[in-house]
Amino acid sequence: MKIQEIINTWQDAAKSNLFINPLDEHALSQSTARFPRRRVPEPWFGNPSMARIFVLTLNPGHGMDDGDHGEKTHEFFWSMMSCKADYADYSSSISQDGLNWGKRHYGRFLEHSMSKICNLRLVAYPSPDKAAMGNISADPARILPTAKLMRDFVHSSLVPAARKGRCLLLVMRSPRDWGFGNPETDSWD
C-alpha cells in the first residue's frame, strides 16, 4: 500500500468539506464514541508525502476549550488532508489557542520541520481522552475502516522503509492498537 492511497481516502473527504470520512460513517453511527461533531478529522499533522520522520499516535486531542474551531481552522485541516498546507498556512489560519498548542507540543522546530515530520493518527477524530472513544477504543483498526487503512499502510510501507533506514518511525501512543506487540521484538536501530 502506498501513501497516495491514504491521501486519496482523505482528499475526497476534504474536497467535500466533510467532518466524517464516508468510509467511517456506518461504524461511527453504530459506535458509543463521543467525538465532537463539528471538528474536522485530523488523520495527520504534517505532510505524509514529504515526511521522513513519522510519529504514530492514537488520535488528536480535543481540550475543553477547543470548541468546534472556526472556518479558517477547518479550511487549514481540510488543506492538510490534501497535503497542501505548510507552516505559513498554519500560522495564518489557526487561532491563538491553536498556535499556543503547536508551540507547546512541537516547540520552535515546527516552522522549520512541518514538511519533514508527520504525526500519523490511527483514529482521525479528536477526543478529550480514550474513554470518549467509546467502543472504538477496544480495537480501532477493526472498527473504523480508515484506521485499518492507516495501520495497514504503516505495516506494509513504513515499517519496511524504516528497517531499511529510509524513514524513522516513533510509536508514541497505543503501540498495540497500531499492531506492534512486544517493544523488544518490534524495536530496531
XYZ file of N, CA and C in Angstrom:
567
model
N 0.848 -1.180 0.000
C 0.000 0.000 0.000
C 0.893 1.243 0.000
N 0.556 2.217 -0.784
C 1.314 3.455 -0.911
C 0.613 4.582 -0.175
N 1.402 5.601 0.175
C 0.846 6.750 0.890
C -0.252 7.425 0.081
N -0.163 7.382 -1.234
C -1.177 8.050 -2.042
C -2.578 7.479 -1.805
N -2.673 6.183 -1.496
C -3.985 5.596 -1.194
C -4.596 6.221 0.060
N -3.760 6.442 1.065
C -4.251 7.070 2.304
C -4.629 8.515 2.019
N -3.777 9.214 1.298
C -4.064 10.617 0.966
C -5.355 10.718 0.165
N -5.528 9.863 -0.834
C -6.754 9.894 -1.649
C -7.990 9.660 -0.798
N -7.890 8.749 0.157
C -9.027 8.447 1.036
C -9.488 9.695 1.780
N -8.515 10.508 2.210
C -8.865 11.709 2.962
C -9.076 12.918 2.068
N -8.455 12.966 0.882
C -8.676 14.088 -0.034
C -10.133 14.165 -0.455
N -10.745 13.024 -0.668
C -12.156 13.013 -1.050
C -13.013 13.657 0.034
N -12.710 13.379 1.283
C -13.447 13.996 2.390
C -13.153 15.494 2.446
N -11.891 15.862 2.229
C -11.500 17.275 2.275
C -12.174 18.088 1.169
N -12.212 17.524 -0.037
C -12.812 18.240 -1.171
C -14.283 18.550 -0.919
N -14.945 17.692 -0.176
C -16.371 17.894 0.125
C -16.592 18.562 1.477
N -15.500 18.977 2.125
C -15.584 19.631 3.449
C -16.380 18.801 4.457
N -16.041 17.529 4.539
C -16.757 16.612 5.426
C -16.119 16.554 6.805
N -16.945 16.297 7.799
C -16.481 16.126 9.166
C -16.321 14.653 9.526
N -16.830 13.784 8.665
C -16.685 12.337 8.836
C -16.335 11.743 7.477
N -15.310 10.914 7.454
C -14.965 10.230 6.212
C -16.098 9.253 5.883
N -16.593 9.234 4.634
C -17.684 8.333 4.273
C -17.401 6.865 4.603
N -16.138 6.441 4.553
C -15.815 5.054 4.906
C -16.165 4.732 6.356
N -16.146 5.743 7.222
C -16.383 5.540 8.653
C -17.812 5.812 9.094
N -18.648 6.323 8.204
C -19.999 6.741 8.601
C -20.772 5.645 9.319
N -20.827 4.467 8.749
C -21.609 3.389 9.353
C -21.051 3.019 10.731
N -19.744 2.829 10.812
C -19.130 2.440 12.097
C -19.379 3.503 13.156
N -19.265 4.773 12.789
C -19.477 5.833 13.775
C -20.947 5.946 14.176
N -21.845 5.666 13.243
C -23.276 5.739 13.586
C -23.669 4.631 14.564
N -22.914 3.531 14.582
C -23.189 2.409 15.480
C -22.351 2.466 16.762
N -21.458 3.438 16.863
C -20.498 3.450 17.967
C -21.012 4.237 19.170
N -20.350 4.015 20.291
C -20.650 4.759 21.516
C -19.661 5.911 21.703
N -18.853 6.205 20.686
C -17.865 7.285 20.771
C -18.551 8.635 20.892
N -17.872 9.529 21.587
C -18.365 10.897 21.750
C -17.356 11.869 21.125
N -17.213 11.792 19.803
C -16.320 12.697 19.095
C -17.059 14.012 18.845
N -16.357 15.132 18.870
C -17.003 16.406 18.517
C -17.531 16.321 17.082
N -18.758 16.717 16.874
C -19.391 16.537 15.562
C -18.980 17.592 14.538
N -18.497 18.740 14.960
C -18.124 19.793 14.020
C -16.630 20.087 14.108
N -15.823 19.041 14.251
C -14.360 19.160 14.219
C -13.872 18.400 12.997
N -13.064 19.050 12.212
C -12.514 18.408 11.020
C -11.607 17.258 11.467
N -11.726 16.098 10.856
C -10.826 14.995 11.191
C -9.371 15.393 10.911
N -8.469 14.817 11.666
C -7.045 15.104 11.501
C -6.287 13.779 11.394
N -6.290 13.171 10.199
C -5.590 11.890 10.054
C -4.078 12.034 10.207
N -3.566 13.257 10.011
C -2.136 13.518 10.202
C -1.947 14.996 10.448
N -0.800 15.307 11.004
C -0.364 16.693 11.149
C 1.017 16.751 10.516
N 1.127 17.462 9.419
C 2.346 17.493 8.629
C 1.991 17.080 7.210
N 2.989 16.647 6.467
C 2.750 16.235 5.089
C 3.302 14.823 4.900
N 2.442 13.809 4.925
C 2.925 12.428 4.842
C 3.624 12.085 3.527
N 3.375 12.841 2.474
C 4.042 12.535 1.210
C 5.475 13.067 1.171
N 5.824 13.984 2.072
C 7.165 14.550 2.107
C 7.974 14.113 3.322
N 7.311 13.714 4.378
C 7.991 13.425 5.647
C 8.904 12.209 5.559
N 9.904 12.222 6.391
C 10.788 11.075 6.553
C 10.830 10.632 8.012
N 10.188 11.407 8.861
C 10.046 11.049 10.272
C 8.548 10.988 10.549
N 8.097 9.844 11.074
C 6.680 9.646 11.359
C 6.489 9.348 12.832
N 5.612 10.124 13.451
C 5.261 9.934 14.845
C 3.851 9.334 14.852
N 3.699 8.159 15.437
C 2.398 7.480 15.448
C 1.719 7.707 16.789
N 0.509 8.242 16.748
C -0.288 8.448 17.953
C -1.682 7.879 17.721
N -2.455 7.808 18.773
C -3.793 7.224 18.669
C -4.753 8.142 17.921
N -4.950 9.350 18.421
C -5.848 10.303 17.773
C -5.538 11.712 18.266
N -6.043 12.722 17.554
C -5.808 14.089 18.006
C -6.603 14.363 19.284
N -6.068 15.206 20.113
C -6.767 15.581 21.343
C -7.826 16.632 21.081
N -8.695 16.788 22.052
C -9.740 17.809 21.985
C -9.942 18.318 23.405
N -9.380 19.494 23.682
C -9.487 20.071 25.017
C -10.842 20.687 25.282
N -11.088 20.944 26.541
C -12.376 21.526 26.955
C -12.640 22.871 26.273
N -11.596 23.637 25.974
C -11.769 24.961 25.386
C -11.645 24.956 23.865
N -11.495 23.793 23.260
C -11.271 23.739 21.819
C -12.509 24.074 20.992
N -13.674 23.781 21.507
C -14.882 24.053 20.745
C -14.884 23.316 19.421
N -15.505 23.916 18.420
C -15.592 23.305 17.099
C -14.616 23.913 16.109
N -13.823 24.882 16.532
C -12.883 25.614 15.679
C -13.648 26.510 14.720
N -12.954 27.492 14.185
C -13.553 28.406 13.229
C -13.357 27.919 11.812
N -13.958 28.631 10.887
C -13.900 28.247 9.473
C -12.467 28.228 8.947
N -11.631 29.200 9.343
C -10.246 29.227 8.868
C -9.493 27.980 9.338
N -9.745 27.563 10.566
C -9.087 26.360 11.081
C -9.593 25.136 10.331
N -10.895 25.084 10.074
C -11.447 23.977 9.277
C -10.763 23.917 7.922
N -10.654 25.060 7.266
C -10.035 25.096 5.945
C -8.580 24.626 5.992
N -7.866 25.011 7.053
C -6.485 24.572 7.197
C -6.405 23.049 7.278
N -7.248 22.427 8.118
C -7.174 20.974 8.264
C -7.646 20.242 7.011
N -8.624 20.790 6.300
C -9.007 20.182 5.022
C -7.856 20.308 4.029
N -7.156 21.441 4.043
C -5.996 21.624 3.171
C -4.882 20.654 3.541
N -4.705 20.418 4.837
C -3.673 19.479 5.277
C -3.999 18.067 4.786
N -5.275 17.700 4.778
C -5.662 16.382 4.263
C -5.286 16.229 2.794
N -5.234 17.342 2.078
C -4.860 17.322 0.665
C -3.360 17.546 0.475
N -2.622 17.544 1.581
C -1.150 17.735 1.557
C -0.758 19.054 0.908
N -1.565 20.084 1.133
C -1.272 21.401 0.573
C -0.877 22.407 1.645
N -1.076 22.093 2.903
C -0.813 23.050 3.972
C 0.666 23.064 4.343
N 1.148 24.249 4.683
C 2.512 24.376 5.194
C 2.483 25.278 6.426
N 3.659 25.610 6.928
C 3.704 26.398 8.158
C 3.068 27.780 7.980
N 3.241 28.397 6.822
C 2.629 29.708 6.589
C 1.108 29.605 6.681
N 0.537 28.535 6.131
C -0.910 28.314 6.245
C -1.308 28.132 7.702
N -0.516 27.335 8.409
C -0.793 27.062 9.824
C -0.801 28.360 10.630
N 0.233 29.149 10.493
C 0.336 30.349 11.315
C -0.700 31.408 10.949
N -1.212 31.380 9.722
C -2.219 32.370 9.331
C -3.652 31.868 9.509
N -3.835 30.566 9.701
C -5.193 30.009 9.740
C -5.645 29.551 11.116
N -4.722 29.331 12.006
C -5.060 28.734 13.294
C -5.287 29.826 14.336
N -6.204 29.567 15.240
C -6.485 30.509 16.321
C -5.261 30.645 17.228
N -5.274 31.669 18.072
C -4.162 31.864 19.004
C -4.001 30.639 19.906
N -5.112 30.050 20.337
C -5.017 28.823 21.141
C -4.325 27.711 20.362
N -4.641 27.592 19.068
C -4.000 26.584 18.232
C -2.516 26.844 18.058
N -2.152 28.110 17.887
C -0.732 28.456 17.783
C 0.004 28.120 19.077
N -0.630 28.457 20.207
C -0.022 28.135 21.507
C 0.139 26.627 21.664
N -0.874 25.860 21.242
C -0.795 24.400 21.312
C 0.382 23.898 20.480
N 0.511 24.406 19.252
C 1.599 23.977 18.381
C 2.959 24.267 18.984
N 3.110 25.452 19.564
C 4.384 25.806 20.201
C 4.654 24.932 21.422
N 3.610 24.643 22.168
C 3.757 23.825 23.380
C 4.148 22.383 23.029
N 3.536 21.825 21.990
C 3.781 20.428 21.642
C 4.972 20.221 20.715
N 5.213 21.172 19.829
C 6.254 20.979 18.829
C 7.442 21.919 18.993
N 7.296 22.971 19.807
C 8.397 23.907 20.004
C 8.686 24.701 18.737
N 9.842 25.324 18.715
C 10.220 26.190 17.598
C 10.504 25.412 16.316
N 10.773 24.118 16.433
C 11.101 23.375 15.204
C 9.913 23.234 14.268
N 8.699 23.517 14.745
C 7.507 23.369 13.911
C 7.636 24.149 12.611
N 8.085 25.392 12.691
C 8.153 26.215 11.478
C 9.204 25.721 10.489
N 10.193 24.988 10.956
C 11.249 24.503 10.068
C 11.050 23.051 9.630
N 10.203 22.333 10.310
C 10.141 20.888 10.054
C 8.765 20.350 9.713
N 7.793 21.205 9.489
C 6.445 20.722 9.237
C 6.382 19.795 8.023
N 7.263 19.986 7.048
C 7.241 19.119 5.867
C 8.094 17.863 6.068
N 8.892 17.813 7.128
C 9.801 16.685 7.330
C 9.308 15.683 8.365
N 8.438 16.145 9.249
C 7.919 15.294 10.326
C 6.406 15.233 10.192
N 5.846 14.048 10.281
C 4.401 13.887 10.173
C 3.888 13.044 11.328
N 2.895 13.569 12.019
C 2.225 12.844 13.085
C 1.031 12.117 12.455
N 1.145 10.794 12.300
C 0.026 9.988 11.780
C -0.859 9.592 12.938
N -2.159 9.708 12.757
C -3.119 9.331 13.797
C -3.867 8.084 13.333
N -3.920 7.076 14.193
C -4.660 5.861 13.864
C -6.135 6.188 13.690
N -6.667 6.987 14.585
C -8.054 7.451 14.530
C -8.007 8.950 14.247
N -8.650 9.386 13.197
C -8.563 10.788 12.765
C -9.449 11.728 13.566
N -10.329 11.184 14.369
C -11.329 12.004 15.043
C -10.857 12.379 16.446
N -10.872 13.686 16.767
C -10.375 14.155 18.059
C -11.267 13.730 19.226
N -10.635 13.544 20.375
C -11.384 13.261 21.604
C -10.580 13.783 22.796
N -11.274 14.120 23.887
C -10.563 14.618 25.063
C -9.750 13.530 25.768
N -10.164 12.281 25.621
C -9.446 11.172 26.254
C -9.904 9.868 25.599
N -9.257 8.774 25.970
C -9.572 7.491 25.340
C -10.992 7.024 25.678
N -11.489 7.388 26.857
C -12.847 6.987 27.245
C -13.893 7.552 26.274
N -13.643 8.743 25.738
C -14.601 9.357 24.805
C -14.658 8.614 23.473
N -13.690 7.732 23.244
C -13.706 6.942 22.014
C -14.696 5.781 22.083
N -15.297 5.573 23.258
C -16.311 4.535 23.403
C -15.816 3.168 22.968
N -16.673 2.427 22.275
C -16.328 1.061 21.861
C -15.187 1.016 20.839
N -14.901 2.129 20.191
C -13.812 2.168 19.208
C -12.468 1.942 19.888
N -12.343 2.364 21.140
C -11.057 2.249 21.835
C -10.623 0.798 22.018
N -11.552 -0.147 21.977
C -11.203 -1.563 22.172
C -10.331 -2.094 21.032
N -10.598 -1.667 19.803
C -9.829 -2.146 18.655
C -10.119 -1.231 17.465
N -9.498 -0.051 17.443
C -9.837 0.950 16.416
C -9.737 0.443 14.985
N -8.691 -0.315 14.668
C -8.496 -0.749 13.282
C -9.497 -1.835 12.863
N -10.116 -2.502 13.797
C -11.152 -3.484 13.464
C -12.483 -2.773 13.220
N -12.694 -1.635 13.901
C -13.992 -0.958 13.855
C -14.057 0.129 12.777
N -12.999 0.929 12.658
C -13.005 2.040 11.700
C -12.215 1.687 10.439
N -12.842 1.710 9.286
C -12.124 1.407 8.042
C -10.903 2.304 7.801
N -11.004 3.595 8.142
C -9.845 4.469 7.907
C -8.696 4.127 8.861
N -8.995 3.667 10.057
C -7.935 3.253 10.995
C -7.244 1.991 10.464
N -8.020 1.083 9.912
C -7.416 -0.126 9.329
C -6.506 0.237 8.159
N -6.954 1.142 7.293
C -6.123 1.582 6.175
C -4.812 2.186 6.672
N -4.888 3.032 7.700
C -3.692 3.686 8.219
C -2.736 2.661 8.822
N -3.273 1.747 9.621
C -2.425 0.726 10.240
C -1.796 -0.170 9.168
N -2.579 -0.560 8.180
C -2.049 -1.399 7.105
C -0.956 -0.668 6.327
N -1.143 0.620 6.084
C -0.120 1.406 5.397
C 1.176 1.432 6.209
N 1.063 1.658 7.504
C 2.259 1.694 8.347
C 3.025 0.380 8.246
N 2.320 -0.744 8.328
C 3.000 -2.041 8.329
C 3.466 -2.485 6.940
N 2.753 -2.095 5.890
C 3.171 -2.539 4.553
C 4.201 -1.611 3.917
N 4.218 -0.340 4.315
C 5.140 0.611 3.686
C 6.164 1.208 4.644
N 5.699 1.759 5.755
C 6.630 2.478 6.632
C 7.541 1.559 7.438
N 7.024 0.450 7.954
C 7.883 -0.456 8.724
C 9.015 -0.998 7.844
N 8.730 -1.494 6.637
C 9.847 -1.945 5.792
C 10.827 -0.803 5.447
N 10.305 0.393 5.196
C 11.180 1.530 4.895
C 12.047 1.885 6.098
N 11.474 1.822 7.286
C 12.245 2.113 8.500
C 13.340 1.075 8.713
N 13.020 -0.172 8.450
C 14.029 -1.227 8.596
C 15.203 -1.057 7.620
N 14.928 -0.403 6.492
C 15.990 -0.147 5.509
C 16.647 1.217 5.718
N 16.226 1.933 6.760
C 16.820 3.231 7.066
C 16.312 4.386 6.223
N 15.181 4.213 5.552
C 14.640 5.258 4.676
C 13.746 6.254 5.401
N 13.269 5.867 6.574
C 12.458 6.765 7.383
C 12.605 6.356 8.840
N 12.098 7.184 9.709
C 12.130 6.892 11.136
C 10.699 6.826 11.640
N 10.379 5.789 12.390
C 9.058 5.629 12.997
C 9.194 5.746 14.506
N 8.360 6.573 15.094
C 8.299 6.698 16.546
C 6.872 6.400 16.976
N 6.658 5.316 17.684
C 5.317 4.974 18.153
C 5.166 5.597 19.534
N 4.389 6.661 19.604
C 4.279 7.426 20.845
C 3.086 7.018 21.700
N 2.047 6.507 21.090
C 0.857 6.106 21.839
C 0.243 4.879 21.214
N -0.249 4.020 22.060
C -1.055 2.871 21.664
C -0.356 1.923 20.700
N 0.831 1.426 21.044
C 1.549 0.536 20.119
C 0.752 -0.715 19.748
N 0.001 -1.276 20.676
C -0.777 -2.478 20.350
C -1.894 -2.167 19.348
N -2.527 -0.994 19.495
C -3.564 -0.604 18.530
C -2.967 -0.408 17.138
N -1.714 0.006 17.088
C -1.023 0.176 15.814
C -0.537 -1.153 15.247
N -0.692 -2.236 16.006
C -0.289 -3.553 15.522
C 1.122 -3.943 15.899
N 1.693 -3.224 16.866
C 3.016 -3.586 17.370
C 2.825 -4.325 18.682
N 3.558 -5.369 18.870
C 3.424 -6.159 20.094
C 4.442 -5.777 21.131
N 5.257 -6.734 21.498
C 6.277 -6.557 22.496
C 7.331 -5.564 21.976
N 7.570 -4.465 22.716
C 8.541 -3.467 22.241
C 9.927 -4.064 21.967
N 10.333 -5.095 22.693
C 11.656 -5.676 22.453
C 11.747 -6.368 21.102
N 10.644 -6.907 20.619
C 10.695 -7.584 19.323
C 10.404 -6.611 18.178
N 9.784 -5.476 18.472
C 9.454 -4.531 17.431
C 10.448 -3.385 17.312
N 11.430 -3.330 18.180
C 12.406 -2.239 18.143
C 13.637 -2.631 17.351
N 14.169 -1.696 16.632
C 15.432 -1.893 15.949
C 16.071 -0.531 15.794
N 17.344 -0.522 15.563
C 18.021 0.750 15.280
C 19.000 0.587 14.136
